Short mmCIF file of C-alpha atoms in Angstrom, two decimals:
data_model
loop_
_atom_site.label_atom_id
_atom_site.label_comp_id
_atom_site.label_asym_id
_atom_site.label_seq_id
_atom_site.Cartn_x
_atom_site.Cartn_y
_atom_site.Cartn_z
CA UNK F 116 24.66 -0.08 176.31
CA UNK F 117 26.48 0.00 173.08
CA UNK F 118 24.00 1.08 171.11
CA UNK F 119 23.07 3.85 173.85
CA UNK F 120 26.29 5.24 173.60
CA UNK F 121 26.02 4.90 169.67
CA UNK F 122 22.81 7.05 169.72
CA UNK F 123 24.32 9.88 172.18
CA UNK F 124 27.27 9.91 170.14
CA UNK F 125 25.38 10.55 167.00
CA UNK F 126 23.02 13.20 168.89
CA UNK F 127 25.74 15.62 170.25
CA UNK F 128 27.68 15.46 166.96
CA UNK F 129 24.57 16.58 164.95
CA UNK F 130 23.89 19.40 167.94
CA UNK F 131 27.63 20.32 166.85
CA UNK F 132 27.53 21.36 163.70
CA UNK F 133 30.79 20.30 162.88
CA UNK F 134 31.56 19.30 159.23
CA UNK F 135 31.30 15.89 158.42
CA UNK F 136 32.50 14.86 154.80
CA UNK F 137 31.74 11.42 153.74
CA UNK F 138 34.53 11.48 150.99
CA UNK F 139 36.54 10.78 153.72
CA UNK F 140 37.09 7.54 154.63
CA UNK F 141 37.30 7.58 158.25
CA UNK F 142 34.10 9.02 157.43
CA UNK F 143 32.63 6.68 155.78
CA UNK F 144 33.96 3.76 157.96
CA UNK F 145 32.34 5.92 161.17
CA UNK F 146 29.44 4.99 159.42
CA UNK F 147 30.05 1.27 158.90
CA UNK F 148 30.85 0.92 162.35
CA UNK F 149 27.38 3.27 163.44
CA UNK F 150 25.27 0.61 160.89
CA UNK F 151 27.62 -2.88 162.18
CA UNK F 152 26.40 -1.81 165.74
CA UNK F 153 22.58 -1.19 164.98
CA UNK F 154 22.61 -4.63 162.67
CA UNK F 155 24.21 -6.15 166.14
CA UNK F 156 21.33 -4.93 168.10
CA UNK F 157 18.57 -5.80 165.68
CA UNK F 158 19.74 -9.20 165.31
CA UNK F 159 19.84 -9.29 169.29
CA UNK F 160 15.46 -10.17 169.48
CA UNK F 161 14.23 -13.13 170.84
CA UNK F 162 12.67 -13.81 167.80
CA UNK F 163 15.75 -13.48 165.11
CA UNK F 164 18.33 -14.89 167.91
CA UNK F 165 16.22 -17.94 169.19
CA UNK F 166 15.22 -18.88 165.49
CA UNK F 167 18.15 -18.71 163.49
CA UNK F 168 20.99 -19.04 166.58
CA UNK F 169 23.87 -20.75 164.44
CA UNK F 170 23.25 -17.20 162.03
CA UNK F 171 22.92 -14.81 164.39
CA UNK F 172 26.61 -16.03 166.18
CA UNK F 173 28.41 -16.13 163.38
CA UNK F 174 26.84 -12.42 161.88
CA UNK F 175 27.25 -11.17 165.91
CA UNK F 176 30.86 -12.05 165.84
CA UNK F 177 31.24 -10.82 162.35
CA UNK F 178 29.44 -7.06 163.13
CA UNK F 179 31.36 -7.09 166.11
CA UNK F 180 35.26 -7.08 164.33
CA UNK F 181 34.19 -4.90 161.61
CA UNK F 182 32.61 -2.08 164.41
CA UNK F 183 35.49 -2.45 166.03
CA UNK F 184 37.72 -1.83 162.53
CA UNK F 185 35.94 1.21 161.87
CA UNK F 186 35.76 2.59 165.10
CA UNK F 187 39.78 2.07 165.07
CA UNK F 188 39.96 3.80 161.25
CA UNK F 189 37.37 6.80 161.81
CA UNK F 190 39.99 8.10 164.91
CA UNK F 191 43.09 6.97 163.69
CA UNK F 192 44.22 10.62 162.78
CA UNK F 193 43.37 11.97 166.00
CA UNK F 194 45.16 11.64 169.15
CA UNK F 195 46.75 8.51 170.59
CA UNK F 196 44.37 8.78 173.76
CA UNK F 197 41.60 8.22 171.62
CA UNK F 198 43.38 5.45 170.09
CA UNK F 199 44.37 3.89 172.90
CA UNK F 200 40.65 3.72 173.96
CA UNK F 201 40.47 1.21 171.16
CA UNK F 202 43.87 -1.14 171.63
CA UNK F 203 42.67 -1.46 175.98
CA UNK F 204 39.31 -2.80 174.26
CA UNK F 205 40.94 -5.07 171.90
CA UNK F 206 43.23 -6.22 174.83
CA UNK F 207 40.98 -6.80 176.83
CA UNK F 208 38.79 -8.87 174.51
CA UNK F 209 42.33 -10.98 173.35
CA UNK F 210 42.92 -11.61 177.31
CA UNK F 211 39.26 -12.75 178.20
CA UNK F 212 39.58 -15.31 174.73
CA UNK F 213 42.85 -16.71 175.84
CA UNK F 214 41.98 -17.55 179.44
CA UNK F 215 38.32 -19.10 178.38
CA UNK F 216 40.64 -21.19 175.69
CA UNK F 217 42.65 -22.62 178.65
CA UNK F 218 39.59 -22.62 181.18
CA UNK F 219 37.86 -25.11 178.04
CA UNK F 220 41.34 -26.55 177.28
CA UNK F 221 41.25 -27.82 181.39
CA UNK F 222 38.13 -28.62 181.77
CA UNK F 223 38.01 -30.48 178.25
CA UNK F 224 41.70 -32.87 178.93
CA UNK F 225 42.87 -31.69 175.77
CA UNK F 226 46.03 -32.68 176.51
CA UNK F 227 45.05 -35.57 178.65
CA UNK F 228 44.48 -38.97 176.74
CA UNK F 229 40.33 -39.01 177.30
CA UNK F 230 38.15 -36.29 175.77
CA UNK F 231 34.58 -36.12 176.68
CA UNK F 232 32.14 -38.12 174.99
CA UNK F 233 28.45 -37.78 174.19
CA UNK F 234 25.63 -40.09 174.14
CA UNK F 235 22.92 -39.29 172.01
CA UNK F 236 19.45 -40.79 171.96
CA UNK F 237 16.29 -40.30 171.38
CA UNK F 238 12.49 -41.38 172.51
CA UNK F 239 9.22 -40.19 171.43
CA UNK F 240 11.04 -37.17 169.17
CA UNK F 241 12.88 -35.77 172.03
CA UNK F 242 16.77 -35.99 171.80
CA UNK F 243 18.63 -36.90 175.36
CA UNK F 244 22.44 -36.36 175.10
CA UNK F 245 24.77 -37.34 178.27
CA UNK F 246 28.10 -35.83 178.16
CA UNK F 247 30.66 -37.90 180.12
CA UNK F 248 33.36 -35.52 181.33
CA UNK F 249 37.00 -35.62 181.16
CA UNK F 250 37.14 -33.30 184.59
CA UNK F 251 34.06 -33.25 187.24
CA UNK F 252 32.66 -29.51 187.06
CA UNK F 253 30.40 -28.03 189.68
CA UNK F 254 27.25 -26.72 187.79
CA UNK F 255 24.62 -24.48 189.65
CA UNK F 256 20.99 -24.91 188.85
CA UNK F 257 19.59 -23.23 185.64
CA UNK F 258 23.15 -22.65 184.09
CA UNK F 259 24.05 -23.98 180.80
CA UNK F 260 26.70 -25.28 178.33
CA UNK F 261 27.86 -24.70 175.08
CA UNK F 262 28.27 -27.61 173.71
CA UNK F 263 30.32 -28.86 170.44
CA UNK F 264 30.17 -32.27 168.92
CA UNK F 265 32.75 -34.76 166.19
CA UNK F 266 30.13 -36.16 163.71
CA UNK F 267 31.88 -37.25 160.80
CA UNK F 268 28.99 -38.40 159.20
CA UNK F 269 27.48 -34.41 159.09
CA UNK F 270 28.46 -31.48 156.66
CA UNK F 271 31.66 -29.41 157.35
CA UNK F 272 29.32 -26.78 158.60
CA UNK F 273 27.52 -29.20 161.27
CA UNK F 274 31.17 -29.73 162.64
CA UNK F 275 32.30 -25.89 163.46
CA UNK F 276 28.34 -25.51 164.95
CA UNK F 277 28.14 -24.91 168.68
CA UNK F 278 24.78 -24.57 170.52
CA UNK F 279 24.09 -23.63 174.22
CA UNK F 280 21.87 -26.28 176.50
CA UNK F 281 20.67 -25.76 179.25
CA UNK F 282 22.35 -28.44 182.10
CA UNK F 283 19.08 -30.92 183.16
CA UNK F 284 21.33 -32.47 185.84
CA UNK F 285 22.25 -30.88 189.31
CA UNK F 286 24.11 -32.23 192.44
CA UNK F 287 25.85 -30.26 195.36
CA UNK F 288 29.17 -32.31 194.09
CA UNK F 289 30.53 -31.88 191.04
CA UNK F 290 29.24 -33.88 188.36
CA UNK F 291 30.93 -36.79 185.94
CA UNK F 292 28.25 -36.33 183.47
CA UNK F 293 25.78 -33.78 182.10
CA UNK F 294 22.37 -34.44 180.98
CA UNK F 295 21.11 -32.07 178.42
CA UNK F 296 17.17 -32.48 176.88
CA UNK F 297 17.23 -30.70 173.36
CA UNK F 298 13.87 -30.08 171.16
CA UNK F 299 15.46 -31.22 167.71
CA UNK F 300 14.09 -28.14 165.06
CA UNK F 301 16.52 -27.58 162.31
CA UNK F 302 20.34 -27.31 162.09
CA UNK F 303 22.34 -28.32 164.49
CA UNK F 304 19.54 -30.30 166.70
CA UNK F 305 18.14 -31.74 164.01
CA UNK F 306 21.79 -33.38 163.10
CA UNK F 307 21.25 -34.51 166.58
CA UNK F 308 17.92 -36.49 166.07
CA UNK F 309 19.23 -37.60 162.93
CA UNK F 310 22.48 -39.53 164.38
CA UNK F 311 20.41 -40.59 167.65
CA UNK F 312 18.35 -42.29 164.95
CA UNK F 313 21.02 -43.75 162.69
CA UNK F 314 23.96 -44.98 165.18
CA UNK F 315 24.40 -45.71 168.75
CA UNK F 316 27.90 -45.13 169.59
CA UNK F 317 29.86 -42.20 171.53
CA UNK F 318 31.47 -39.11 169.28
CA UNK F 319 33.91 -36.66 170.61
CA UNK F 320 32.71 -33.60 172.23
CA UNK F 321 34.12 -30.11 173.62
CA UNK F 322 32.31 -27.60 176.03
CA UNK F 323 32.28 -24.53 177.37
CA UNK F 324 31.19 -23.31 180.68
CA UNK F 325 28.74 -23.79 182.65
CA UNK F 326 27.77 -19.94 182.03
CA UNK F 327 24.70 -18.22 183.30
CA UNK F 328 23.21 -17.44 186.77
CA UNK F 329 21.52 -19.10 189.46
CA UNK F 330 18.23 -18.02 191.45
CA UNK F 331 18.86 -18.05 194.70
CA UNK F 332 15.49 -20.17 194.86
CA UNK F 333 16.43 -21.66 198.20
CA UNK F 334 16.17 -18.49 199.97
CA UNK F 335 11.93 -18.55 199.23
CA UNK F 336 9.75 -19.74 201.72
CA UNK F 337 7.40 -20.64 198.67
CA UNK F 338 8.16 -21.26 195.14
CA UNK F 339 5.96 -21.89 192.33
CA UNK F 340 7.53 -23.17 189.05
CA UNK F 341 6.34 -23.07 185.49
CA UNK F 342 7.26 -24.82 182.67
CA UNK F 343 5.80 -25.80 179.07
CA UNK F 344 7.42 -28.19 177.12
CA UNK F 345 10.73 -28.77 176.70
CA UNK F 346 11.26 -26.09 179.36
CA UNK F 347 11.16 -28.05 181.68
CA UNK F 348 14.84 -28.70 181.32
CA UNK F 349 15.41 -25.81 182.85
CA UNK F 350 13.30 -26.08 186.04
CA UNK F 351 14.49 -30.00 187.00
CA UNK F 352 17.46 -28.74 188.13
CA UNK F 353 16.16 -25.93 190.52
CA UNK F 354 13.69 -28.90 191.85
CA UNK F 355 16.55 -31.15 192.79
CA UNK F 356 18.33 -28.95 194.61
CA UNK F 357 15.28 -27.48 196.21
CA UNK F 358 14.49 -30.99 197.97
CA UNK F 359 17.80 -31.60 198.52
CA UNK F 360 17.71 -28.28 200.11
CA UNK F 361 15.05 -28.69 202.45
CA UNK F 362 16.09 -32.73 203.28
CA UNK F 363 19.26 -31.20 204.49
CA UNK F 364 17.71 -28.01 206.13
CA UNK F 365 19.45 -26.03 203.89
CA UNK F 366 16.97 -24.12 202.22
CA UNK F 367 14.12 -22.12 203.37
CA UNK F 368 11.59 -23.70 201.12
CA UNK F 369 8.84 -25.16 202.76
CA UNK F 370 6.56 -25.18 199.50
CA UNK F 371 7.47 -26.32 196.43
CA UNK F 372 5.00 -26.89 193.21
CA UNK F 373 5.93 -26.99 190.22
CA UNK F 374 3.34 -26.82 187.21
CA UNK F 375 4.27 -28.69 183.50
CA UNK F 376 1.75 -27.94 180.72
CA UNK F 377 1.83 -30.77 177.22
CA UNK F 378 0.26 -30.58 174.45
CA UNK F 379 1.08 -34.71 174.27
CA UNK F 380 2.30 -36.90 176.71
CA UNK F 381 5.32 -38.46 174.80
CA UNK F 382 7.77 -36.02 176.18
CA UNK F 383 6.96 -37.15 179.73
CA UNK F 384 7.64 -40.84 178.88
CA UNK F 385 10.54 -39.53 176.92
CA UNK F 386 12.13 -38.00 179.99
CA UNK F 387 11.01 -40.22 182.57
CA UNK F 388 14.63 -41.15 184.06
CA UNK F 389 15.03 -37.30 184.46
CA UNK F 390 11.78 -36.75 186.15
CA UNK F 391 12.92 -39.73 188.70
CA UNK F 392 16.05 -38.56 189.14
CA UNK F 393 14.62 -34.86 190.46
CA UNK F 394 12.06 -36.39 192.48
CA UNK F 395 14.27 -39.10 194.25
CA UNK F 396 14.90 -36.80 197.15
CA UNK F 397 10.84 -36.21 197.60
CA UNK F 398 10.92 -38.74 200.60
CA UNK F 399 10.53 -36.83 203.77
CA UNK F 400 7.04 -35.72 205.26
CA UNK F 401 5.58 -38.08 202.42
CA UNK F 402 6.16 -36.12 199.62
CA UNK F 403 3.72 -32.88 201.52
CA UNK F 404 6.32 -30.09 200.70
CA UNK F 405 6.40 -30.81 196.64
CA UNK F 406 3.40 -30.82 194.37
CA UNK F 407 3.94 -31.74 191.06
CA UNK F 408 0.88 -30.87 188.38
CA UNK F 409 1.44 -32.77 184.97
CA UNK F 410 -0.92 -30.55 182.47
CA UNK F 411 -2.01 -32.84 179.17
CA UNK F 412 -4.31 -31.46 176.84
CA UNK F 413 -5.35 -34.33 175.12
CA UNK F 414 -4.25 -37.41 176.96
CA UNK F 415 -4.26 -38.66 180.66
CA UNK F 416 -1.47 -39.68 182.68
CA UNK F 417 -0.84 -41.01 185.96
CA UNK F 418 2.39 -41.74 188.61
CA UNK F 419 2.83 -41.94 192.12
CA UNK F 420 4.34 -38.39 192.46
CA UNK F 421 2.41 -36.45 190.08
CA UNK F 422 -1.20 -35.42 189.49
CA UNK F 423 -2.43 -35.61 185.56
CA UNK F 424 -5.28 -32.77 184.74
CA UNK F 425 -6.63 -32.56 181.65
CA UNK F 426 -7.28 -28.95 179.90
CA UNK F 427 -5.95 -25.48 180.46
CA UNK F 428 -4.44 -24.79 184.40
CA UNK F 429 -6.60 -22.44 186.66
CA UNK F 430 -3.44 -19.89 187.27
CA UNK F 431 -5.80 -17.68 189.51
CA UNK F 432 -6.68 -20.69 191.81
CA UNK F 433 -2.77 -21.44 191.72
CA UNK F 434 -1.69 -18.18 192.50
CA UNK F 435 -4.26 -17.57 194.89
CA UNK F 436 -3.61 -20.77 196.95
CA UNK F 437 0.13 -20.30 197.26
CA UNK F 438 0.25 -17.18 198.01
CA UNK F 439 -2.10 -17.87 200.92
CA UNK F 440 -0.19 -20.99 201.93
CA UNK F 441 -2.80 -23.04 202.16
CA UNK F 442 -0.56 -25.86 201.59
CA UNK F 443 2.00 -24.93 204.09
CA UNK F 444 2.54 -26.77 207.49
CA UNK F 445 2.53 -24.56 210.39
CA UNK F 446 2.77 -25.07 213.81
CA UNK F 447 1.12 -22.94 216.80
CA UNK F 448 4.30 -21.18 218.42
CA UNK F 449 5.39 -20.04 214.72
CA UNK F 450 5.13 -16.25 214.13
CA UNK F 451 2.04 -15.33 212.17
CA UNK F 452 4.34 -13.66 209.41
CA UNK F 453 4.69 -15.12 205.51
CA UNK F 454 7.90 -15.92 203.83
CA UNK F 455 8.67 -14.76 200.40
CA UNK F 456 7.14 -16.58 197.31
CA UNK F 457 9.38 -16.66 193.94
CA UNK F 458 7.55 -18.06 190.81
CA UNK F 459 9.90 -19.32 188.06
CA UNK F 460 8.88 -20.22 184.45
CA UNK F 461 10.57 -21.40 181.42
#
């Protein structure tokens, strides 16, 4: 939206023809603040933002004070309802810092005489890190944390890093502890891998949150979920509280599959106690309303509540067959009409 309003701003100025000297410098820092907003966008793609997060923060937070700077220097001669334009902005950024500070500081016990800790390990490369909470928070399926950790033993850098994770844990109470699965690559995670490698005790942590939305996956008569990888973080969650939804006749749901594509099996033996943990409520009509598909590409794997197939998924068979429920129990007085179907990937 910013950068909408950047580009219209630009466009009826040129139609204008007003003079526009760049010896001037609320000239030239109208142009600093034009070029500190398109750097902000740029840097805003999946593929610069997912790949370098810990850079792109720190230069988004950076791009963002010196827009606002020059924004606040190219109208300081005019009026003071222009300028005033700028201080409600800066307000209300200040305001919405200070009461995040104090939602973190209560949630946190910063003042209280237990912070939260954080257990990190590791299995078959995977990192698993269980954050024991000062305060029980309610998290929502699919939200996440941002999540900051006291290593000593890491660079002064490694200690001012944050990263956001998505929760792997769900319950309809709130929850003492937060499971988070993190694919170690390079900064931050792969301090992580490193110390679940090296030492075994608990280190001081501080979060944020839980931020994000929730689907509303409950309200689907069928949903098919996709994952690959460590995605499937992300979908656990929403499979918990989809069982737990129909035990309880909560939820609409009556068909539930969810699909997980591997290039190795390791990360399903790494995760194992998470996989158990969203399946536990899988116990009424013997496990008919859940199907869970564990895709390996080059090895074979077996459990009681999944089915192992080797090679690339058939998604037009999937598709097909869900959206026809041909999985889905029906009795003879129901009405002849579908439910919706919601598919969910990660």
């Amino acid at each position: 939206m910013t950068g909408l309003l950047l580009i219209f701003h630009i466009v009826v100025f040129a139609f204008s023809q007003a003079p526009f000297a760049i010896a001037n410098a609320e000239n030239k820092w109208a142009i600093v603040a034009a070029a500190s907003i398109g750097i902000s966008v740029a840097i805003c793609l999946p593929v610069i933002r997912y790949r370098w997060y810990e850079m792109f923060v720190r230069a988004h937070q950076c791009l963002a004070i010196v827009s606002v700077y020059g924004i606040w220097v190219h109208i300081a001669p005019q009026r003071l309802l222009l300028r005033l334009h700028v201080y409600v902005l800066v307000g209300i950024a200040g305001l919405s810092v200070m009461l995040l500070g104090l939602l973190v500081i209560y949630r946190n016990g910063i003042f209280r005489s237990r912070l939260p800790r954080a257990d990190i390990m590791h299995a078959k490369g995977a990192v698993l890190v269980r954050v024991v909470l000062s305060r029980p928070v309610r998290v929502k399926a699919g939200q996440y944390i941002c999540l900051w950790l006291f290593i000593p033993s890491t660079s002064f850098h490694a200690l001012i890093e944050y990263h956001p994770f998505v929760v792997a844990s769900w319950s309809d109470a709130p929850l003492d502890t937060l499971d988070l699965l993190i694919e170690p690559r390079t900064g931050f995670t792969r301090h992580l891998l490193h110390r679940s490698q090296t030492r075994q005790d608990l280190c001081r942590a501080l979060f944020s949150g839980p931020h994000g939305n929730s689907i509303p996956v409950g309200d689907y008569e069928v949903v098919l979920m996709v994952a690959s990888g460590y995605g499937i973080a992300a979908q656990l969650p929403y499979l918990k509280e989809l069982l737990h939804g129909y035990n309880s006749r909560k939820a609409r749901s009556r068909r539930i599959h969810l699909v997980w594509e591997l290039k190795t099996i390791d990360l399903a033996i790494a995760i194992e106690s998470l996989l158990n943990n969203a399946l536990v409520d899988d116990t009424l009509d013997n496990g008919y309303v859940s199907k869970f598909a564990l895709l390996s590409r080059f090895s074979a794997y077996w459990s009681e509540d999944s089915a192992d197939i080797c090679g690339l998924p058939d998604w037009c068979s999937i598709m097909r067959e869900e959206v026809e429920g041909k999985y889905i129990k029906r009795v003879q007085a129901e009405a002849s009409t579908r439910g919706d179907m919601i598919v969910t990937g990660k």
